[in-house]
GROMACS .gro file of C-alpha atoms in nm:
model
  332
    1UNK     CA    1  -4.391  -6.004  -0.084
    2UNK     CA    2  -4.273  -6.044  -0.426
    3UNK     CA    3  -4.338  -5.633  -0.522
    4UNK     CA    4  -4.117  -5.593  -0.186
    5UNK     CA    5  -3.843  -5.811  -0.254
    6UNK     CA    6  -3.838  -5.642  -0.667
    7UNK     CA    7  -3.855  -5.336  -0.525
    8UNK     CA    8  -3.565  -5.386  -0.248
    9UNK     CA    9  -3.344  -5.531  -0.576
   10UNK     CA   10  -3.434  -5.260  -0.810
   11UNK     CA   11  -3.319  -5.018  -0.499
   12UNK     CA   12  -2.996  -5.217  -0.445
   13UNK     CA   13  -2.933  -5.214  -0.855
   14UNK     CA   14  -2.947  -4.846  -0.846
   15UNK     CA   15  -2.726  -4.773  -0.553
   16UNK     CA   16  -2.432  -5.044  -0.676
   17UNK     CA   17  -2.437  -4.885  -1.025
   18UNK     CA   18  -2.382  -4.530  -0.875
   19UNK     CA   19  -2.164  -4.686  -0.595
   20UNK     CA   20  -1.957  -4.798  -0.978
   21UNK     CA   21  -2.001  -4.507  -1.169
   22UNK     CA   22  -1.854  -4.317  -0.816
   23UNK     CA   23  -1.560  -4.548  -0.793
   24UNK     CA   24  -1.416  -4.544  -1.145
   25UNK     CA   25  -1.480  -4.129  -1.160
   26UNK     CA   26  -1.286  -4.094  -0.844
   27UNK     CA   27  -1.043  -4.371  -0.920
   28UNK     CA   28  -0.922  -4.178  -1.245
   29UNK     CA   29  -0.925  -3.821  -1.069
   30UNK     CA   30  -0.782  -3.854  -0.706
   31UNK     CA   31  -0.454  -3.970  -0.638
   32UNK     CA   32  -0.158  -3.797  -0.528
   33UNK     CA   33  -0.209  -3.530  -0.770
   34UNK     CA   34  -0.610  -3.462  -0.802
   35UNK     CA   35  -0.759  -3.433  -1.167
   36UNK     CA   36  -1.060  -3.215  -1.270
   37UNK     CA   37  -1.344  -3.456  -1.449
   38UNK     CA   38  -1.315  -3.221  -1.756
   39UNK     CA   39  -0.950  -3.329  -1.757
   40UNK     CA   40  -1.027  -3.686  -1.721
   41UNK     CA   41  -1.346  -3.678  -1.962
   42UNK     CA   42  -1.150  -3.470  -2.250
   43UNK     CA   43  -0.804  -3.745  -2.203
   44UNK     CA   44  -1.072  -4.024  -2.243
   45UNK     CA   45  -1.215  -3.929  -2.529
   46UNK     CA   46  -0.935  -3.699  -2.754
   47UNK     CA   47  -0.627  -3.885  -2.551
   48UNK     CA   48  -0.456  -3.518  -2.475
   49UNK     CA   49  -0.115  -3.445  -2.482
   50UNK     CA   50  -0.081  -3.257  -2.130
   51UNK     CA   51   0.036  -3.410  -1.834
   52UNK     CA   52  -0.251  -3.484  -1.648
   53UNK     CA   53  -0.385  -3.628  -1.973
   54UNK     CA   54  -0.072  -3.861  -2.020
   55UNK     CA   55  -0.122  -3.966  -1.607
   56UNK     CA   56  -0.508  -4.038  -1.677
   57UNK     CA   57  -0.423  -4.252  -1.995
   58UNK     CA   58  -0.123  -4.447  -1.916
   59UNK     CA   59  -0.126  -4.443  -1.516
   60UNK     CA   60  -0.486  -4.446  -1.398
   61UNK     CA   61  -0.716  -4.636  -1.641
   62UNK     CA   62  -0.502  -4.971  -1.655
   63UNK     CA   63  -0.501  -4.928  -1.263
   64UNK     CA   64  -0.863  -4.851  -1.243
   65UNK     CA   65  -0.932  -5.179  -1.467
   66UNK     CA   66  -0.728  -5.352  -1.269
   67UNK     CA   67  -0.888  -5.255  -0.978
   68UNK     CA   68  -1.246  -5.394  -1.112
   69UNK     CA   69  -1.119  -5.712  -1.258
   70UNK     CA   70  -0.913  -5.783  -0.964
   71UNK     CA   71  -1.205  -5.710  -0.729
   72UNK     CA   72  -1.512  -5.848  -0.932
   73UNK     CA   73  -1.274  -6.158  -0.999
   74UNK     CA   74  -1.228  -6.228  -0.634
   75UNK     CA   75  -1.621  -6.168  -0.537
   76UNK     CA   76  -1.729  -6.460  -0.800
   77UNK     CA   77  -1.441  -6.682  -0.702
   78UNK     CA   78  -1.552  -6.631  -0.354
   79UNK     CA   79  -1.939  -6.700  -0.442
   80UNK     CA   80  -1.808  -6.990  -0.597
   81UNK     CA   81  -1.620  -7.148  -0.357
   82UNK     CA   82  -1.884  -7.105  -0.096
   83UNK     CA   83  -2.130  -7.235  -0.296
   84UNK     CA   84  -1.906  -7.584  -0.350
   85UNK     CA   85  -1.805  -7.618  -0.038
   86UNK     CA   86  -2.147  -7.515   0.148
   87UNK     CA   87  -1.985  -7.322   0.380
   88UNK     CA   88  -2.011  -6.948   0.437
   89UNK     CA   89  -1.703  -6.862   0.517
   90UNK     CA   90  -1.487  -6.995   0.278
   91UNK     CA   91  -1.301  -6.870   0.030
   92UNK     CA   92  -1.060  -6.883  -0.268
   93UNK     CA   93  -0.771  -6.913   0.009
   94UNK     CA   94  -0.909  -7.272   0.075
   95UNK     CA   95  -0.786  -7.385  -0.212
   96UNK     CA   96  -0.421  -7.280  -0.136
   97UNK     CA   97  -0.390  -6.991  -0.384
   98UNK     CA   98  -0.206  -6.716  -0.245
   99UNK     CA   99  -0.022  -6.922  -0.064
  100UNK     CA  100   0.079  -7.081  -0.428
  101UNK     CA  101   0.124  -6.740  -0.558
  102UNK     CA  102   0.391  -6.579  -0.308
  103UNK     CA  103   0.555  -6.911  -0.330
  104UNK     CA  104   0.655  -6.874  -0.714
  105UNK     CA  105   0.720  -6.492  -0.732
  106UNK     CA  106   0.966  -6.581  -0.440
  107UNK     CA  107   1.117  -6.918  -0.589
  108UNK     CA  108   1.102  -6.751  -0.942
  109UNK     CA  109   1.271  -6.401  -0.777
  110UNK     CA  110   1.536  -6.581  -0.571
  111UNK     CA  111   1.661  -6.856  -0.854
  112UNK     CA  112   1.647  -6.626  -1.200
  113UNK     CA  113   1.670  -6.267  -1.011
  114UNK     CA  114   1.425  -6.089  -1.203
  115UNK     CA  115   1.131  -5.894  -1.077
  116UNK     CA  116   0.956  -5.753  -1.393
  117UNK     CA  117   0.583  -5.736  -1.326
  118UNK     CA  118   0.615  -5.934  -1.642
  119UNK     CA  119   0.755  -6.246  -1.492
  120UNK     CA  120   0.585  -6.178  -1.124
  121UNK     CA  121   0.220  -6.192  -1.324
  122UNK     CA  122   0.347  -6.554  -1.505
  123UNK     CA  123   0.507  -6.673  -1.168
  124UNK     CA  124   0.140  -6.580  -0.961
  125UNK     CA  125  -0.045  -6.762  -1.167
  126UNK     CA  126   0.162  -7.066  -1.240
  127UNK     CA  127   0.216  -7.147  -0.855
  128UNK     CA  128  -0.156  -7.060  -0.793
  129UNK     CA  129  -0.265  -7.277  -1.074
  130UNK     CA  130  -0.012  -7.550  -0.967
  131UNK     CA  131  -0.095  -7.506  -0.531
  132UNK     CA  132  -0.495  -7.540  -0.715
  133UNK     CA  133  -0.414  -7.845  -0.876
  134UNK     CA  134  -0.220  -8.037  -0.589
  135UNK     CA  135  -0.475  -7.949  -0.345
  136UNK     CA  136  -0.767  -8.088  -0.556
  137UNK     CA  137  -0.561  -8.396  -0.588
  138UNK     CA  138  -0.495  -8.471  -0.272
  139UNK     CA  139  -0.868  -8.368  -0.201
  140UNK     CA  140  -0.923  -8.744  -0.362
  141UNK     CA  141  -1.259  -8.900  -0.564
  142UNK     CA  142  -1.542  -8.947  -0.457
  143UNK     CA  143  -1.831  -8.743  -0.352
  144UNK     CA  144  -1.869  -8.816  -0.006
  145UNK     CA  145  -1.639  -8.595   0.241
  146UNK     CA  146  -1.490  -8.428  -0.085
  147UNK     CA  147  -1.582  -8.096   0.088
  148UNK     CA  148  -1.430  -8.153   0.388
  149UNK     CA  149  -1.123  -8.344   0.209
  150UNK     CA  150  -1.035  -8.020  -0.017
  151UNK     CA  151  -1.060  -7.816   0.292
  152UNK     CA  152  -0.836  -8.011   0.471
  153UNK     CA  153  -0.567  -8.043   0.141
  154UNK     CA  154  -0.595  -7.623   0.068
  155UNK     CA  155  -0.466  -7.631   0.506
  156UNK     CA  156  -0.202  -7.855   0.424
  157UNK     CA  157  -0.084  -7.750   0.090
  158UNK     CA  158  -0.092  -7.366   0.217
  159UNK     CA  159   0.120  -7.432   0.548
  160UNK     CA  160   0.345  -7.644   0.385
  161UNK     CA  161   0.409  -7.365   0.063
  162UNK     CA  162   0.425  -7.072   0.313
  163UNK     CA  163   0.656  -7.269   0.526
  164UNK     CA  164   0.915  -7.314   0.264
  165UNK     CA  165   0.854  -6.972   0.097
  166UNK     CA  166   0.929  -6.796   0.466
  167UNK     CA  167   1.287  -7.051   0.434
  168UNK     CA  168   1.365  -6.847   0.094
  169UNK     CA  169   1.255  -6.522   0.240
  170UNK     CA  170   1.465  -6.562   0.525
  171UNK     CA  171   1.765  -6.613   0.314
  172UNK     CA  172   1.785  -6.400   0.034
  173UNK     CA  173   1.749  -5.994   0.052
  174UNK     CA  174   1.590  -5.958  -0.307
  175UNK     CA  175   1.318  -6.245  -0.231
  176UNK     CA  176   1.245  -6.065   0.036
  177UNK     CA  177   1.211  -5.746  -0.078
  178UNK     CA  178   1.020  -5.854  -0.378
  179UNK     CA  179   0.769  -6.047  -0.114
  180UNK     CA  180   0.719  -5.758   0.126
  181UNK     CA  181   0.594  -5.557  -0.154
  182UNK     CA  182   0.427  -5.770  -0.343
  183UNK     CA  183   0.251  -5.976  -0.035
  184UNK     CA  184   0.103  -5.639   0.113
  185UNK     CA  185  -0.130  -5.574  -0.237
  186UNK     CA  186  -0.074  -5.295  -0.476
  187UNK     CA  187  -0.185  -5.178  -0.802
  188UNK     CA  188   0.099  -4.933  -0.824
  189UNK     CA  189   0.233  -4.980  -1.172
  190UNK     CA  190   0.031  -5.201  -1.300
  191UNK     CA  191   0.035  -5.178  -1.732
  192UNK     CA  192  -0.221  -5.200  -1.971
  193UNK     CA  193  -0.027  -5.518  -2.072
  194UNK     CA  194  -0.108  -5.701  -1.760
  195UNK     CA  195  -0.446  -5.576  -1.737
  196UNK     CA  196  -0.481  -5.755  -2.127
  197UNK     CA  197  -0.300  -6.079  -1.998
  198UNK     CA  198  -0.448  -6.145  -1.634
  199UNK     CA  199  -0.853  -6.019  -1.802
  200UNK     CA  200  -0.821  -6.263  -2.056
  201UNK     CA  201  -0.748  -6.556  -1.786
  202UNK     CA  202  -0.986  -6.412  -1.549
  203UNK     CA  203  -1.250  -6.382  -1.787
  204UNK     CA  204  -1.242  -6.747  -1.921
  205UNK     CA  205  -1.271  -6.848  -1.546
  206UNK     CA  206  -1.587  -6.607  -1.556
  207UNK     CA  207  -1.763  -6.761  -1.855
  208UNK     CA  208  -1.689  -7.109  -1.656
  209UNK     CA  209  -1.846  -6.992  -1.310
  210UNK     CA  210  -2.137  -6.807  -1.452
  211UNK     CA  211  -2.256  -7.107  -1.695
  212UNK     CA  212  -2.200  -7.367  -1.374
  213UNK     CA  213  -2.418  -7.136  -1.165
  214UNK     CA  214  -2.745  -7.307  -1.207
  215UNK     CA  215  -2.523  -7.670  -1.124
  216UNK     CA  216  -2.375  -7.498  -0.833
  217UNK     CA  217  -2.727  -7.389  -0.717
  218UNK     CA  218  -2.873  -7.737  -0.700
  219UNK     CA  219  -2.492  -7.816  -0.517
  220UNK     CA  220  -2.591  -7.653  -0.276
  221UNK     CA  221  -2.861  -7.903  -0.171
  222UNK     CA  222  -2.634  -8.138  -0.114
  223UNK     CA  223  -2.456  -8.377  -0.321
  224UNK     CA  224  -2.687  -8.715  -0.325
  225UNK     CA  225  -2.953  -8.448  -0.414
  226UNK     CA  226  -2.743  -8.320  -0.713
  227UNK     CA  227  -2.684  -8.647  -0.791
  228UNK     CA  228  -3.086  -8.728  -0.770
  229UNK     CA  229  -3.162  -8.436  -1.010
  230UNK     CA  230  -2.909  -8.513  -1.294
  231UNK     CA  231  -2.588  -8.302  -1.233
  232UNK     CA  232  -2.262  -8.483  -1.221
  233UNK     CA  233  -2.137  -8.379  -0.893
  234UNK     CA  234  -1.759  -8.442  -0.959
  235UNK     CA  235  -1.773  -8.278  -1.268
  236UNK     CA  236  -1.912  -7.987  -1.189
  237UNK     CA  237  -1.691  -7.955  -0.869
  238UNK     CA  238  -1.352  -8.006  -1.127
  239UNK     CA  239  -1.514  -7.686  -1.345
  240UNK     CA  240  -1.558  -7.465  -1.057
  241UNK     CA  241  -1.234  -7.505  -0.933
  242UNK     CA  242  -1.060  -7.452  -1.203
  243UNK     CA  243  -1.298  -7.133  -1.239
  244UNK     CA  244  -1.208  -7.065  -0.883
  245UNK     CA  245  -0.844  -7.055  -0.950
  246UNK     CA  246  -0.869  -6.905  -1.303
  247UNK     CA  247  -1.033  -6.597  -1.117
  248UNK     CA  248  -0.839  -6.580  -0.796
  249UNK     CA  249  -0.516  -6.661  -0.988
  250UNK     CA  250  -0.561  -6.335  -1.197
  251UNK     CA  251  -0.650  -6.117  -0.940
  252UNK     CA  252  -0.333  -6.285  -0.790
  253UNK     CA  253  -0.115  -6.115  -1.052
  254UNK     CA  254  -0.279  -5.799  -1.088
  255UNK     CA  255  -0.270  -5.701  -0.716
  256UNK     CA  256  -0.117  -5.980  -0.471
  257UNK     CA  257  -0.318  -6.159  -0.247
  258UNK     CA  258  -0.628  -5.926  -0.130
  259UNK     CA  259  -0.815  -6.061   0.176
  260UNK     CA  260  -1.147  -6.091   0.258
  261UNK     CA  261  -1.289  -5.937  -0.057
  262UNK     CA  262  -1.351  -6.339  -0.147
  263UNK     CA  263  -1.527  -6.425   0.183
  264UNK     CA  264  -1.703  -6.035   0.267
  265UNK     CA  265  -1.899  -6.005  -0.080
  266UNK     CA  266  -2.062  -6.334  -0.109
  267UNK     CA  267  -2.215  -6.253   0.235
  268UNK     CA  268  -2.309  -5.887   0.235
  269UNK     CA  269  -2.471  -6.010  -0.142
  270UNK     CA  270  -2.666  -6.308   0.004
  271UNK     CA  271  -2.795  -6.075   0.301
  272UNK     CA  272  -2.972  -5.863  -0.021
  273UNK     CA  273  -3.064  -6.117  -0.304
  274UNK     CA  274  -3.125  -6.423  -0.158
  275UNK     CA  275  -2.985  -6.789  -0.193
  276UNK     CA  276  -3.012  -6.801  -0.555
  277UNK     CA  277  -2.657  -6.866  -0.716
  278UNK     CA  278  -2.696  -6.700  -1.057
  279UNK     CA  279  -2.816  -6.390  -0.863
  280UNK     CA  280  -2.520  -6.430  -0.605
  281UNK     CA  281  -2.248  -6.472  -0.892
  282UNK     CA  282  -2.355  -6.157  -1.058
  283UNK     CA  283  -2.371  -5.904  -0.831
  284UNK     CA  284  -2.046  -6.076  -0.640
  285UNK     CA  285  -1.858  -5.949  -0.968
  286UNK     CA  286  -1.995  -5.633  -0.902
  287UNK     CA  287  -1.943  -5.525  -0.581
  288UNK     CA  288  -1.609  -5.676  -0.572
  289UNK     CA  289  -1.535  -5.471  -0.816
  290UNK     CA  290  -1.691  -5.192  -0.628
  291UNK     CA  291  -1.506  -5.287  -0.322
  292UNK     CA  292  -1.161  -5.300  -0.478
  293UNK     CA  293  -1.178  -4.980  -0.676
  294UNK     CA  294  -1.331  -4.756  -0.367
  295UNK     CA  295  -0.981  -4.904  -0.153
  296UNK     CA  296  -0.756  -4.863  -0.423
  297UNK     CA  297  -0.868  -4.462  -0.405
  298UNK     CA  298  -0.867  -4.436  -0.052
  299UNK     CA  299  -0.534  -4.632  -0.040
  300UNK     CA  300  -0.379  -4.322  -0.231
  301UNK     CA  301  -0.537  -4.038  -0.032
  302UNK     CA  302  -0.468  -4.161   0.352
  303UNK     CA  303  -0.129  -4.133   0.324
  304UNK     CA  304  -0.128  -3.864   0.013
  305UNK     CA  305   0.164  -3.817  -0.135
  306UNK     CA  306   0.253  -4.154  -0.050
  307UNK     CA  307   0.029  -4.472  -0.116
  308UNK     CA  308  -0.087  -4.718   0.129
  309UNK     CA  309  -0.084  -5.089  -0.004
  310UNK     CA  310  -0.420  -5.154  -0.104
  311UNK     CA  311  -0.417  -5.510   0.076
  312UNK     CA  312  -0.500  -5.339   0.398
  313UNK     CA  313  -0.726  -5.122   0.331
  314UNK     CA  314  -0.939  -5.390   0.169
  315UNK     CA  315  -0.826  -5.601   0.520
  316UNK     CA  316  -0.951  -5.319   0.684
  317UNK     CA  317  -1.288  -5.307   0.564
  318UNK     CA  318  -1.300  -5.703   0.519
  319UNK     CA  319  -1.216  -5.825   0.870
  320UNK     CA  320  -1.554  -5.691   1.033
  321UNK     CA  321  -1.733  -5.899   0.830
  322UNK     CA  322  -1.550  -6.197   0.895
  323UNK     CA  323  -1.578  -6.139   1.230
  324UNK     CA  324  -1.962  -6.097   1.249
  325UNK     CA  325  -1.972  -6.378   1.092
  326UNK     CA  326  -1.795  -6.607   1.334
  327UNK     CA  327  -1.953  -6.462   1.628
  328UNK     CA  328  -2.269  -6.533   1.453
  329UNK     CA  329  -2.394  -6.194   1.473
  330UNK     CA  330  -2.531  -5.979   1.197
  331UNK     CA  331  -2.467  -6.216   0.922
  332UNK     CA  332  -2.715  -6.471   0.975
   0.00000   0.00000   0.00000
């Protein structure tokens, strides 16, 4: 059994690292204008001076980064969540996030005017940090019925954000037009700058989520037997959501609210690996990353020249799985 399950890993290792190696390759040479590998391999390592060079350098790797951090960011905040929460089909949404997120790129757009991807990437993740924070308040103390209590405050907190951010939409053009782009998903433009500033945020939510992994495990029992085998529930609940909306927050910025990549990884990876949640975390960062990176090329070549936003072709392959899930078929 053991030699079976090693062997069915070892198999699944193989095909996500090709599945990686695949995505970034054709990530840097399709697009709108398709690249030869030789192209791509000689502006990687000499930099180049030609055109397709200067695309490859300056256009396509910061977007292909993005692409994995986004994506691997959003598959351990999703592994997370699930894992505090005990519930398979939540996700980093619960905790009012993206509805945090559009909320401050529209406030901040509609008040100041501006809509640098500068200020848009400080705006995501200062409303998602802040809609985090209020919802894990209101969630209350206590262990008891704290799952079901943040639940409930991520409902709230979201209806109440997107109800007042569809008020500001409603009355001013440039909100809106900011919010229609920015709310469909895109890592159009994105800049090595904003790759540097959401990573670093994203990856100190990492380090958090992977070192609380073992804690989150035992969570997972419940919390009276967490509390029976030494970890401090409350504690450990307070790290992971601020891991939670470290990594969704950044993913936020880089590419606007992508759905189901949070809730879809967790359980394709569980179907594969098993219920352990250091094994869950891990390879949720990588096929997220995956995930993200394979939609962000095929959002470029379905509607070649133009681009389709990269939200709904992740939505696309996302909302099957949520739907298997409910129905309670395939998924079990």
């Amino acid at each position: 059994m053991r030699i079976r399950y090693a062997a069915s890993v070892a198999t699944a290792a193989s095909v996500a690292m090709l599945a990686l190696v695949l995505s970034v390759a054709a990530s840097l040479a399709l697009g709108s204008r398709h690249i030869a590998l030789s192209v791509v391999c000689d502006a990687l390592v000499s930099g180049g001076t030609s055109h397709d060079a200067q695309v490859v350098v300056n256009l396509r790797v910061p977007r292909t980064l993005a692409a994995l951090l986004g994506g691997g960011a959003l598959g351990l905040a999703g592994s997370v969540m699930q894992a505090i929460t005990r519930n398979p089909l939540a996700d980093p949404g619960v905790l009012g996030i993206n509805a945090g997120a559009a909320f401050a790129v529209v406030a901040t757009t509609a008040t100041l005017g501006v809509t640098s991807s500068g200020v848009n990437l400080a705006a995501s993740v200062g409303g998602a940090a802040a809609a985090s924070l209020l919802v894990f308040v209101l969630s209350g103390r206590g262990a008891a019925g704290s799952r079901a209590r943040l639940a409930l405050a991520g409902i709230a907190v979201s209806a109440a954000l997107t109800s007042v951010t569809q008020a500001i939409v409603s009355s001013n053009r440039l909100a809106f037009n900011e919010f229609r782009f920015w709310v469909s998903g895109s890592l159009e433009g994105v800049d090595m700058t904003s790759v540097v500033r959401a990573g670093c945020l994203i990856g100190a939510g990492g380090v958090v989520a992977l070192l609380l992994s073992s804690a989150l495990g035992i969570l997972s029992l419940g919390d009276e037997a967490a509390m029976s085998l030494g970890v401090r529930v409350r504690v450990a609940r307070s790290l992971a959501v601020v891991s939670v909306t470290a990594l969704a927050a950044g993913a936020t910025a880089l590419a606007g609210p992508l759905a189901f990549v949070g809730l879809a990884v967790p359980l394709l990876v569980r179907r594969v690996v098993g219920a352990r949640q250091g094994a869950i975390a891990g390879w949720s960062i990588l096929v997220g990353a995956v995930w993200v990176c394979l939609a962000d090329v095929a959002s470029r070549l379905v509607l070649a020249p133009s681009e389709a936003p990269v939200g709904v072709i992740v939505a696309l392959v996302g909302a099957p799985f949520f739907i298997a899930r409910a129905s309670g078929r395939g998924m079990s």
